[in-house]
């Protein structure tokens, strides 16, 4: 079983109170893989629907951002491998 990895970077090294802070987190988990499920519905007479495919990620990573100053970090975006959070200094 692989260990999840994450790196984080702030948009600046110094902030003035009231400045917008952006935190970019790059993350991955080699054990998290998409799974494609194909579904066909068949009625009692043997009539079947066209196949429908659904993709799901099993055991996806969940990110939570907190700091020891009590700021609220708001998720701006998250594509499953890079997430951006915003807070005010």
Coordinates of C-alpha atoms in Angstrom, one line a residue:
X1 CA 0.0 0.0 0.0
X2 CA 1.5 3.4 -1.0
X3 CA 1.5 6.4 1.2
X4 CA -0.4 9.5 0.0
X5 CA 1.8 12.5 -0.9
X6 CA 1.2 16.2 -0.6
X7 CA 3.1 19.4 -1.2
X8 CA 1.9 22.9 -0.3
X9 CA 2.9 26.4 -1.3
X10 CA 1.6 29.8 -0.3
X11 CA 1.4 32.6 -2.9
X12 CA 3.8 34.8 -0.9
X13 CA 6.3 34.5 2.0
X14 CA 5.1 37.7 3.8
X15 CA 1.6 39.0 4.2
X16 CA 0.1 42.3 5.5
X17 CA -3.1 42.0 7.5
X18 CA -6.0 42.0 5.1
X19 CA -4.0 40.5 2.2
X20 CA -5.4 37.6 0.3
X21 CA -3.5 34.4 0.8
X22 CA -3.6 31.6 -1.7
X23 CA -2.5 28.1 -0.7
X24 CA -1.8 25.6 -3.5
X25 CA -1.8 21.9 -2.5
X26 CA -0.6 19.2 -4.9
X27 CA -1.6 15.7 -3.8
X28 CA -1.8 12.2 -5.0
X29 CA -2.3 8.6 -3.8
X30 CA -1.0 5.8 -5.9
X31 CA -3.6 3.5 -4.4
X32 CA -6.6 5.6 -5.6
X33 CA -7.7 4.4 -9.0
X34 CA -10.8 5.1 -11.0
X35 CA -13.2 2.2 -11.4
X36 CA -15.6 2.0 -14.4
X37 CA -18.8 0.1 -13.8
X38 CA -21.0 -0.9 -16.8
X39 CA -24.7 -1.4 -16.1
X40 CA -27.3 -3.2 -18.2
X41 CA -30.9 -3.4 -17.0
X42 CA -32.9 -6.4 -18.2
X43 CA -36.7 -6.8 -17.6
X44 CA -38.6 -10.0 -16.9
X45 CA -39.2 -10.5 -20.7
X46 CA -35.5 -10.5 -21.4
X47 CA -35.4 -7.0 -22.9
X48 CA -32.2 -5.2 -22.1
X49 CA -31.2 -1.5 -22.0
X50 CA -28.1 -0.1 -23.7
X51 CA -25.0 -0.4 -21.5
X52 CA -24.4 2.6 -19.3
X53 CA -20.9 3.3 -18.0
X54 CA -20.2 5.1 -14.7
X55 CA -16.7 6.0 -13.4
X56 CA -16.1 6.4 -9.7
X57 CA -13.0 6.9 -7.6
X58 CA -12.7 4.4 -4.7
X59 CA -11.2 5.8 -1.6
X60 CA -10.5 9.4 -2.8
X61 CA -8.3 11.7 -0.8
X62 CA -10.0 14.4 1.3
X63 CA -8.2 17.7 2.0
X64 CA -8.8 19.8 5.1
X65 CA -7.0 23.1 5.6
X66 CA -6.7 24.6 9.1
X67 CA -4.2 26.9 10.7
X68 CA -3.4 27.7 14.4
X69 CA -4.7 31.3 14.0
X70 CA -8.3 30.2 13.4
X71 CA -8.6 31.6 9.8
X72 CA -11.3 30.2 7.5
X73 CA -9.8 28.7 4.4
X74 CA -12.1 28.5 1.5
X75 CA -11.6 26.0 -1.4
X76 CA -11.3 27.9 -4.7
X77 CA -10.7 24.9 -6.9
X78 CA -9.8 21.2 -6.7
X79 CA -9.3 19.0 -9.7
X80 CA -8.4 15.8 -7.8
X81 CA -4.6 16.4 -7.8
X82 CA -4.2 20.2 -7.3
X83 CA -6.3 22.2 -4.9
X84 CA -6.3 26.0 -4.2
X85 CA -7.5 27.5 -0.9
X86 CA -8.0 31.2 0.0
X87 CA -7.9 33.0 3.3
X88 CA -7.3 36.6 4.5
X89 CA -4.2 37.4 6.4

